[in-house]
XYZ file of C-alpha atoms in Angstrom:
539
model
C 114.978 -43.089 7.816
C 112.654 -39.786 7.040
C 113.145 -38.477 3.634
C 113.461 -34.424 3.861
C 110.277 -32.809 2.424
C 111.480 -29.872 0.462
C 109.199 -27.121 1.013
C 106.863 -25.535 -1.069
C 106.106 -21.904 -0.995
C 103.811 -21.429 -3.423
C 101.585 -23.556 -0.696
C 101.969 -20.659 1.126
C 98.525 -18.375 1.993
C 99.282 -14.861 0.550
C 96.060 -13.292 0.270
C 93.382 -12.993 2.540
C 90.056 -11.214 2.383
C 88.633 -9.943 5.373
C 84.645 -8.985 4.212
C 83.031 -6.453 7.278
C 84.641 -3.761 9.176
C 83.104 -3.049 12.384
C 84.803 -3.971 15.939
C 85.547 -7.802 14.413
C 86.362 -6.840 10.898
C 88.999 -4.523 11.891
C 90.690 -5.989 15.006
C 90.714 -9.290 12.420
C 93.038 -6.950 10.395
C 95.013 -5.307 12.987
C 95.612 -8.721 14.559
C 96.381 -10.664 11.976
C 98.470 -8.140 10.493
C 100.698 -8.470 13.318
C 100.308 -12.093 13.954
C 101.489 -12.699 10.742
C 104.175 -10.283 10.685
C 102.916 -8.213 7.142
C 103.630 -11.082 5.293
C 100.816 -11.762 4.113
C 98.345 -9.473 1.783
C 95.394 -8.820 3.899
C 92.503 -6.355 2.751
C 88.902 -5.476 4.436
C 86.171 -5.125 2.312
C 83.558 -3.011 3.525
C 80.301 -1.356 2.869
C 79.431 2.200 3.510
C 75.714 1.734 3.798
C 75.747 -1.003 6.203
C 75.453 0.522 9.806
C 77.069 -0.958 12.850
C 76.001 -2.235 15.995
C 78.465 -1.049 17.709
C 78.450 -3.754 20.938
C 80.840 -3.799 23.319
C 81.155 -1.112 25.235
C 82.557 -2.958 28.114
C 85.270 -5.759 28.031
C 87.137 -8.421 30.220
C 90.657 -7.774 31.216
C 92.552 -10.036 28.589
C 91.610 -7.168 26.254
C 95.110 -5.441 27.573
C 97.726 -8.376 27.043
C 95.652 -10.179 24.404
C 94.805 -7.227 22.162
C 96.271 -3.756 22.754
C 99.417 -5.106 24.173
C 100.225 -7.528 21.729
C 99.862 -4.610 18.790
C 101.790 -2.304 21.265
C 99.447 0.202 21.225
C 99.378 1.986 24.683
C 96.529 3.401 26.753
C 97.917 6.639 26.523
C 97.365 6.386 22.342
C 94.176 4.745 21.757
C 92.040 5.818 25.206
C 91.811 9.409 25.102
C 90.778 9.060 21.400
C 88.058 6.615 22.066
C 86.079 7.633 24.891
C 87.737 5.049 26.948
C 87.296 4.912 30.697
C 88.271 1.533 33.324
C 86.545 -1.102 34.085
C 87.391 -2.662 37.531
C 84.377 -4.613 38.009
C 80.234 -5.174 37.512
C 77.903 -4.123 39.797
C 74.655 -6.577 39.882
C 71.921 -4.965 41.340
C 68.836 -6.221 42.587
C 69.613 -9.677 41.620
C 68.943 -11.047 44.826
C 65.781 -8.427 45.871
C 63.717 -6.343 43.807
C 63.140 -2.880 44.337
C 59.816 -3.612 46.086
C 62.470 -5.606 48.558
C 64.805 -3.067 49.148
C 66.911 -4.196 46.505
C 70.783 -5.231 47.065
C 73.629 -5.034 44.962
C 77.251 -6.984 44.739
C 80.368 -6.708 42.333
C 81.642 -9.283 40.199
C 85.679 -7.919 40.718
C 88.504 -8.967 38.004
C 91.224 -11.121 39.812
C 91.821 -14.760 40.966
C 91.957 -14.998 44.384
C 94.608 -16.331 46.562
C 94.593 -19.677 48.353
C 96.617 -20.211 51.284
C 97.489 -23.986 52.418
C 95.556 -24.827 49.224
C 92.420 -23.473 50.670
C 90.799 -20.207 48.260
C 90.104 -17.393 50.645
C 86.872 -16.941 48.974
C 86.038 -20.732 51.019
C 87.940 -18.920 53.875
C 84.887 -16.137 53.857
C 82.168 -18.746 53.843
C 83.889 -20.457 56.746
C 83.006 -17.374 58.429
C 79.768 -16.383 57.014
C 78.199 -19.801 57.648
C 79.104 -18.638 61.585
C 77.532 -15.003 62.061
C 79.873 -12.954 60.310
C 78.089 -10.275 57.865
C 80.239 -8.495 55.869
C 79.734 -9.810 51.725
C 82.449 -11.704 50.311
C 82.956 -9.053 47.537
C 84.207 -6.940 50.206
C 85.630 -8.770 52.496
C 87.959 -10.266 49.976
C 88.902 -7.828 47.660
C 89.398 -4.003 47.310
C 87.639 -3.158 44.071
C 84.485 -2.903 45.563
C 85.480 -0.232 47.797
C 87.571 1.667 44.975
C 84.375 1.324 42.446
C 82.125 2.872 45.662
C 84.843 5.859 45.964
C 84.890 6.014 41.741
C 88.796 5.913 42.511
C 91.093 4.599 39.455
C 93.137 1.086 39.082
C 95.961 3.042 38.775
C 98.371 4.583 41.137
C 98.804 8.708 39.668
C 102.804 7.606 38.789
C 100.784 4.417 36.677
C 101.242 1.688 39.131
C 98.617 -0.791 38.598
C 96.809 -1.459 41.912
C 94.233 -3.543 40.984
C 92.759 -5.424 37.693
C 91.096 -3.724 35.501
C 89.078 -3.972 32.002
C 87.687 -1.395 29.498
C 84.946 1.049 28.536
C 84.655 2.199 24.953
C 82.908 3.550 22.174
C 83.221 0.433 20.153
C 82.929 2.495 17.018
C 85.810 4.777 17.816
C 88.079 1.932 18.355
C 87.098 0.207 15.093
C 87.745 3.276 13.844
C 91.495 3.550 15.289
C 91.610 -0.020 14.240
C 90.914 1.141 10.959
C 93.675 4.004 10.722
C 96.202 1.513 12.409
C 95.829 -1.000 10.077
C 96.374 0.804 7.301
C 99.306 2.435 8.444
C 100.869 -1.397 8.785
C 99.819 -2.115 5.249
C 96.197 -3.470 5.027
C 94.249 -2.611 2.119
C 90.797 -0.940 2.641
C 88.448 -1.251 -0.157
C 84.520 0.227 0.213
C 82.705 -1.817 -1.351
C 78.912 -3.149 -1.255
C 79.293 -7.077 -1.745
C 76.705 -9.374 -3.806
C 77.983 -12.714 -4.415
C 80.077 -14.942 -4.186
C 81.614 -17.494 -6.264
C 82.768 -20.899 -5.201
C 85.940 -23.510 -6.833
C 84.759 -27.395 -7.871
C 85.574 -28.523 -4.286
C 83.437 -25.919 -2.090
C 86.370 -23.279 -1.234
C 85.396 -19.706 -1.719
C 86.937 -18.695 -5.162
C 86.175 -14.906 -4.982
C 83.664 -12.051 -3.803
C 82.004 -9.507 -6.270
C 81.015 -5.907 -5.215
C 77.363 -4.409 -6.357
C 79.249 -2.643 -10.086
C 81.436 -5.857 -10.942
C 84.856 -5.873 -9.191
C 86.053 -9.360 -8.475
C 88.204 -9.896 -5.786
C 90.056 -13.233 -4.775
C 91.732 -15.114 -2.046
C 93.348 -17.809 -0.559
C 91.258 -17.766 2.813
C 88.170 -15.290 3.539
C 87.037 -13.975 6.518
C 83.257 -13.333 7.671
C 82.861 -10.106 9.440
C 79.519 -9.388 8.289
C 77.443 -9.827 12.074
C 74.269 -11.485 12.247
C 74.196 -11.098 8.183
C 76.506 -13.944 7.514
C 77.355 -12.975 3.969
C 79.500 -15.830 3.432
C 79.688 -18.363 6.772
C 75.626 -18.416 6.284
C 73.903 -17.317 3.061
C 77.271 -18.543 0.577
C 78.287 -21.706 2.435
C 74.769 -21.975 4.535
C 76.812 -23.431 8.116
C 74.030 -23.601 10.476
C 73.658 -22.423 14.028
C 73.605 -23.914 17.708
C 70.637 -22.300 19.147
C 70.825 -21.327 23.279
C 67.372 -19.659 23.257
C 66.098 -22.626 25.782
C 68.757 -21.616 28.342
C 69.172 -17.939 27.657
C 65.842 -15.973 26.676
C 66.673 -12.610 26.773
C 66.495 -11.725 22.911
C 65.967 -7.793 22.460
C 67.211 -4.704 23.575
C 66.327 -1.394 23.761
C 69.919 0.681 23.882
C 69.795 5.032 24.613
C 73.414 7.429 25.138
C 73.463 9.682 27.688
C 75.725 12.836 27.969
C 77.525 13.063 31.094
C 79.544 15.774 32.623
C 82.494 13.862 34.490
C 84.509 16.744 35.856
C 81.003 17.607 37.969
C 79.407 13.909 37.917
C 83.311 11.954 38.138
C 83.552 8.213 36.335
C 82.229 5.376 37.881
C 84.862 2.448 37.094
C 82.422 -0.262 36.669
C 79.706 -1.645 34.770
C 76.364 -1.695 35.721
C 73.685 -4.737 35.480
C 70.489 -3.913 37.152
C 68.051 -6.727 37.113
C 64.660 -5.209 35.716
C 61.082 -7.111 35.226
C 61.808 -8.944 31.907
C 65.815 -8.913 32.163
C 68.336 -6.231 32.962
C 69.889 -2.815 32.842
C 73.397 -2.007 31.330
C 75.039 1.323 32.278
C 78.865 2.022 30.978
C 80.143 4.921 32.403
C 82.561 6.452 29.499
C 84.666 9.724 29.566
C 81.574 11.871 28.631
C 78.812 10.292 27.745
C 77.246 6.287 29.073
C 76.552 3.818 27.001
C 72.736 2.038 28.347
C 70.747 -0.134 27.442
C 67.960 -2.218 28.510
C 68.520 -6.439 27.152
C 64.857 -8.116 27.881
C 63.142 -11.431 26.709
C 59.972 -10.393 23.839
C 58.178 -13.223 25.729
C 57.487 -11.122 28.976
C 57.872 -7.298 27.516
C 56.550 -5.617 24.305
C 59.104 -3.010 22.374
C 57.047 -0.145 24.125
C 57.208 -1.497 27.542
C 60.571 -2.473 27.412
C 61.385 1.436 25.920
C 58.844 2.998 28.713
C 60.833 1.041 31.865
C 63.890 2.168 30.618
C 63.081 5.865 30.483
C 61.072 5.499 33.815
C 64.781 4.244 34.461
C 66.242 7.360 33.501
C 63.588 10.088 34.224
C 63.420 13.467 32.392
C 67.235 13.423 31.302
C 66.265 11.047 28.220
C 63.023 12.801 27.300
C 64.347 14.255 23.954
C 67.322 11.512 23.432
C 66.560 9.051 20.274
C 66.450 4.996 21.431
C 67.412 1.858 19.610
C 65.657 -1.368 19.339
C 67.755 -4.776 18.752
C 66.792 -8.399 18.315
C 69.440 -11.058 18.847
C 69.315 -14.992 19.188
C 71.935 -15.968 21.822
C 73.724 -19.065 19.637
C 76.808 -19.878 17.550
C 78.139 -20.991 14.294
C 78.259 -24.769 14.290
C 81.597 -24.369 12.863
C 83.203 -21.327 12.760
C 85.897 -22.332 10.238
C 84.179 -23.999 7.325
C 86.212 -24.954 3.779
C 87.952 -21.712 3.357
C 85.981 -19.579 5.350
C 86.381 -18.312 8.736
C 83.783 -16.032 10.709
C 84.351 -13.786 13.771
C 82.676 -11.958 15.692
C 78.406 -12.093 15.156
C 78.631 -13.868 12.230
C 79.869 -16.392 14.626
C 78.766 -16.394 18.098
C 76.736 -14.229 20.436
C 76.034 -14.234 23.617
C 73.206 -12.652 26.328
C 75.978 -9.345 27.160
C 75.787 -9.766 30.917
C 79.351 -10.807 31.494
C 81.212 -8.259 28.331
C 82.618 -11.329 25.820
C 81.511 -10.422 22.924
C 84.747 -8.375 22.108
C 86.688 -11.655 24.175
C 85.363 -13.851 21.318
C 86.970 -12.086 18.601
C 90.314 -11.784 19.766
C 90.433 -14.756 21.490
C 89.111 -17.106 18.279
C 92.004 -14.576 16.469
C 94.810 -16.366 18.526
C 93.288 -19.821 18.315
C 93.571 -18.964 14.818
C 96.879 -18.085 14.226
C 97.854 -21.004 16.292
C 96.094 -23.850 13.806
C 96.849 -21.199 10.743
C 97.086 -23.234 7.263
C 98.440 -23.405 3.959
C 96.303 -23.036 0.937
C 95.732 -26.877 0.893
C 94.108 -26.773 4.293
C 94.776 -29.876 6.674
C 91.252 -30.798 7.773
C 93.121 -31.689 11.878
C 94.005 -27.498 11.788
C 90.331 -26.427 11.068
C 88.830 -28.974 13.417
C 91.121 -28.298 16.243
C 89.926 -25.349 15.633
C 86.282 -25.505 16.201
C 86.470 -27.404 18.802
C 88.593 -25.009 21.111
C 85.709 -22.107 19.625
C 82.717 -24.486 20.687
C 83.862 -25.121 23.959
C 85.199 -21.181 24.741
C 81.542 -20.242 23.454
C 79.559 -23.327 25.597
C 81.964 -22.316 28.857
C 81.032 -18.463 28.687
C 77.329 -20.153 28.164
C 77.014 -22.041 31.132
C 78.337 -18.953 33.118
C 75.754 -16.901 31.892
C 72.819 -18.973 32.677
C 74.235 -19.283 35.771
C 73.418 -16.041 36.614
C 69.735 -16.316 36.398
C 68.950 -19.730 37.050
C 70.970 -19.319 40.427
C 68.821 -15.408 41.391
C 66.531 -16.378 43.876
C 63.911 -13.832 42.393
C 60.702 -14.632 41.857
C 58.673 -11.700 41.548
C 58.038 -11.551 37.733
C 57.365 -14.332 34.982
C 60.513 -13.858 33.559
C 62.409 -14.542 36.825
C 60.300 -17.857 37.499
C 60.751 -18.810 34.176
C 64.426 -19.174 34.232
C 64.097 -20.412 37.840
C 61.822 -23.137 36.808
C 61.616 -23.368 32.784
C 64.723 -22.721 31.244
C 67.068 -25.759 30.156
C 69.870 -26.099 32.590
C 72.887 -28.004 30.812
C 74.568 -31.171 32.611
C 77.987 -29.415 32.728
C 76.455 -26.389 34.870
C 74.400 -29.174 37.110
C 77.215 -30.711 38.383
C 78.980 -26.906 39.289
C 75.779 -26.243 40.966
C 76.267 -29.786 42.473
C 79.767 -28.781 43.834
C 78.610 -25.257 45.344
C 76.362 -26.765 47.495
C 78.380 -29.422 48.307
C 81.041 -26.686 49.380
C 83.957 -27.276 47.241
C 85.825 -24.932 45.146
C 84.348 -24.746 41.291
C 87.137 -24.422 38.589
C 89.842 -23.607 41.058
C 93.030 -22.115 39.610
C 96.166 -24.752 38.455
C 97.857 -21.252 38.666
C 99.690 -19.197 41.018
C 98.161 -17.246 43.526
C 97.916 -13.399 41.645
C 97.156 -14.704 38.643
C 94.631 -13.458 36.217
C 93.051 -15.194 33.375
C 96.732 -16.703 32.580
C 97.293 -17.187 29.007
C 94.357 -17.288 26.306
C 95.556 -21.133 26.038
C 94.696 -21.720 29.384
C 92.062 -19.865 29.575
C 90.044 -22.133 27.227
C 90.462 -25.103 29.560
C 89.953 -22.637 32.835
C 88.224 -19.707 31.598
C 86.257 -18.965 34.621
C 87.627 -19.490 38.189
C 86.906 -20.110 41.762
C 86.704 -16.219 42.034
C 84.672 -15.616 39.460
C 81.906 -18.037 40.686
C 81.917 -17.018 44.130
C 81.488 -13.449 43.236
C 78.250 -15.025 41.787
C 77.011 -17.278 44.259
C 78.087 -15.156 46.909
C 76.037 -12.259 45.835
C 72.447 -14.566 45.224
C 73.291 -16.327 48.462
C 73.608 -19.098 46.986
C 76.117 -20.836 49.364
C 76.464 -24.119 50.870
C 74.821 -25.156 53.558
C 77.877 -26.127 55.384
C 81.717 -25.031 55.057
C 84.635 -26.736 53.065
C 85.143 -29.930 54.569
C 88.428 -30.130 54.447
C 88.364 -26.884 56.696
C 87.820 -29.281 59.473
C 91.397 -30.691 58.885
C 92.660 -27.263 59.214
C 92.135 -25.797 62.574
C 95.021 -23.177 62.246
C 94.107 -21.667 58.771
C 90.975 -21.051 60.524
C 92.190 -18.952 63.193
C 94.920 -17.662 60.650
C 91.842 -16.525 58.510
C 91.387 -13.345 60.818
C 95.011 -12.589 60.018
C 94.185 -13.021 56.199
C 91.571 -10.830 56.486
C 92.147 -8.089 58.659
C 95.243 -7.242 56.256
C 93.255 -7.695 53.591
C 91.257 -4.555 55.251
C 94.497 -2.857 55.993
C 95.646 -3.192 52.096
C 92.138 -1.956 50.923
C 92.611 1.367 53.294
C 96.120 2.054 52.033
C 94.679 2.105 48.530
C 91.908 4.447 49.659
C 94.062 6.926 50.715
C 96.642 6.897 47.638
C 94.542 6.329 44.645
C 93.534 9.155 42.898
C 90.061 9.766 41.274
C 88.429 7.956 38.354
C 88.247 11.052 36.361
C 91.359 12.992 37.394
C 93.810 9.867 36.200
C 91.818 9.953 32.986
C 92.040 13.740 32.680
C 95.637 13.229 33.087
C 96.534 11.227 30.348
C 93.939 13.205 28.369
C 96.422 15.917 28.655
C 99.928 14.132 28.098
C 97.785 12.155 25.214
C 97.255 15.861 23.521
C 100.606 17.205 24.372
C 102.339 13.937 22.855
C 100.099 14.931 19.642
C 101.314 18.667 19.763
C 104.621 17.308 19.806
C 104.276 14.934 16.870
C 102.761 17.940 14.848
C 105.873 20.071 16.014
C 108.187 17.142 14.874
C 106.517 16.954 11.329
């Protein structure tokens, strides 16, 4: 027989402090907020002489369902006010050839592919490269690449989705509309300049104290604070997992341009251009682009990194003011320590090729929520925990390196050294070890059309078939012979020029009926303003 537990509410968390704003600080609010369903007291603490980085311009496509759908914000609302544009894919360019070489580009698209008779049509393509044919996988097997080429949108002009898509955004706008959201739904916002904190007999953070005396207190604290660390690092001093042997890129040299879309349109994509010492981001937003230049110290000084990049540019950026940035790809040991848990820098960060660094946050959020406590925590919640953050963190890792170890450039020091001298970790051996082997890395448990599934399953399958392929596919680095099982299927093979051929005629369709970039953007722009006249008008 089991004796009913009565339950105690004053076990119950009913305060939480959330120190930072930023991107992390204030989707930590917003998300929580909901998550939690107002029940709890949440309040951000932030300074007002603290500037912010303001990474992550670009983002994967859980964003929608994970983030702005779950707080029911639509596009309509928060895009138009934040300089947001689509994201549909990332263009790598010269990755494969340098400039001297003629260069080449490929996209990285959004989507799992299908399979058909178990067979991924991505192994489907290399059936058929490994035999003449010449057309890249990228476009061969999906249709983003030619709607990023025509700067077309995802969307139908009625809102139809046609194809996946992420985000562009001024990551300070949408803290800010974080900010004004989350106060609306009841979060306190304090300005505040933080100095200490103080700590109970058994190691939980007690209570924070701002620069002229106010204390404030808590049941759980949050560390927003970036590469700072006010609490995770310099209160409860919860060291770091360094990456700097795998990934050596650790400075950047960022510039915004102005942009006239209604003469230039939108591209829909991301760039990454592979330059001497690293690579080249360019996101396209509504009216300006967000660039920068992410390099390794080891091969390029501040000036020479700061010099390419305006060679880059030309005479467009003669007068426009540059900043420099040193990071450390790594992350927190443990993210949840005592009573403390950190998002965002103050946690983990990653070389930006691939956009997670906005992925972490609100994914971590609904690990989270799922292992949330009571005051007394249960040690099993926060180790669960850190365990599903260390392995979404070391996943995203591998993928990463993947993408320079895997370039066959060698035309620079920097490219031979993560050809040759960079540690390559067992777990992204053996996917090497399946490419060339020819079998499908990471392939989907899930149905054919499916995205990134749920952010539960995406920490066990983050990255997919797809996503790899796109990779190797656009290095060449393929195996040297097809899937073997492929020999077991004679008429899939032949059925393959069925597969694709309608794959062709799909792409064309979409051609013809999507509109542009900028006009679907320029469209909501205007029912985003009349909605607003019409709010005013209501008032």
């Amino acid at each position: 027989m089991f004796k009913e537990n009565n339950v105690n509410n004053t076990n119950q968390v009913e305060k939480i402090i959330i120190v930072g704003g930023g991107s992390s600080g204030w989707i930590s609010a917003s998300y929580l907020a909901k998550a939690l369903d107002h029940n709890v007291e949440i309040t951000v603490v932030e300074s007002d002489r603290i500037g912010k980085i303001g990474v992550g311009e670009a983002t994967i496509p859980t964003i929608k369902e994970e983030l702005f759908d779950f707080l029911q914000i639509p596009e309509e609302e928060w895009m138009p006010e934040c300089g947001g544009s689509y994201k549909l894919a990332i263009k790598f360019a010269n990755w494969k050839k340098s400039p001297k070489e003629g260069g080449d580009h490929y996209y990285h698209s959004f989507g799992e592919l299908p399979t058909y008779d178990g067979i991924p049509v991505t192994h489907l393509w290399i059936n058929k490269y490994l035999k003449g044919f010449n057309e890249p996988m990228d476009y061969s097997c999906y249709s983003t690449p030619h709607i990023c080429d025509n700067f077309l949108s995802p969307n139908y002009a009625d809102g139809k989705k046609a194809v996946h898509y992420a985000y562009h955004f001024d990551a300070l706008k949408v803290a800010d509309f974080l900010k004004k959201w989350s106060v609306k739904h009841g979060v306190n916002h304090v300005v505040d300049e933080l100095v200490s904190a103080e700590l109970h007999e058994n190691g939980n953070i007690k209570s924070v104290t701002g620069k002229d005396g106010q204390v404030y207190e808590a049941d759980l604290f949050i560390d927003c604070t970036g590469f700072a660390g006010f609490l995770i690092e310099k209160t409860l001093k919860e060291p770091v997992v360094s990456y700097g042997d795998s990934l050596i890129t650790d400075s950047a040299v960022a510039i915004n341009i102005p942009d006239d879309p209604e003469q230039n349109g939108i591209r829909p994509y991301t760039s990454a251009t592979a330059f001497d010492a690293g690579w080249l981001w360019e996101i396209p937003l509504y009216d300006r682009s967000g660039n920068g230049y992410v390099y390794s110290s080891q091969f390029k000084t501040t000036d020479e990194a700061e010099t390419e990049l305006r060679q880059f540019f030309g005479p467009k950026v003669d007068n426009l003011d540059v900043r420099h940035i040193k990071f450390k790809s790594q992350r927190r040991r443990r993210s949840w320590v005592k009573n403390c848990i950190c998002f965002g820098l103050s946690s983990s960060f990653l070389e930006p090729l691939e956009s997670t660094g906005l992925y972490f946050v609100y994914a971590a959020l609904y690990q989270f929520v799922q292992y949330f406590p009571d005051k007394d925590i249960d040690p099993a919640l926060r180790d669960k925990f850190n365990e599903r953050i260390a392995y979404m963190v070391e996943d995203v890792k591998d993928f990463i390196i993947l993408h320079f170890h895997s370039s066959p450039r060698t035309d620079t020091d920097f490219w031979l050294a993560n050809k040759h001298d960079i540690h390559v970790p067992d777990s992204l051996k053996e996917i090497l070890a399946l490419q060339k082997a020819g079998i499908p890395v990471n392939k989907s448990y899930h149905g054919n059309e499916s995205l990134y599934s749920t952010l539960d399953a995406s920490f066990d399958r983050f990255w997919t078939n797809s996503n790899f392929q796109c990779i190797f596919a656009g290095v060449d680095y393929l195996p040297t012979r097809p899937m073997p099982l492929l020999n077991h299927k004679k008429d899939l093979v032949e059925k393959a020029e069925v597969i694709f051929a309608r794959q062709k005629e799909n792409t064309e369709k979409m051609l013809g009926e999507l509109p542009t970039h900028y006009e679907y953007l320029k469209q909501m722009k205007h029912r985003s303003l009349a909605l607003e006249k019409e709010k005013m008008l209501l008032q």
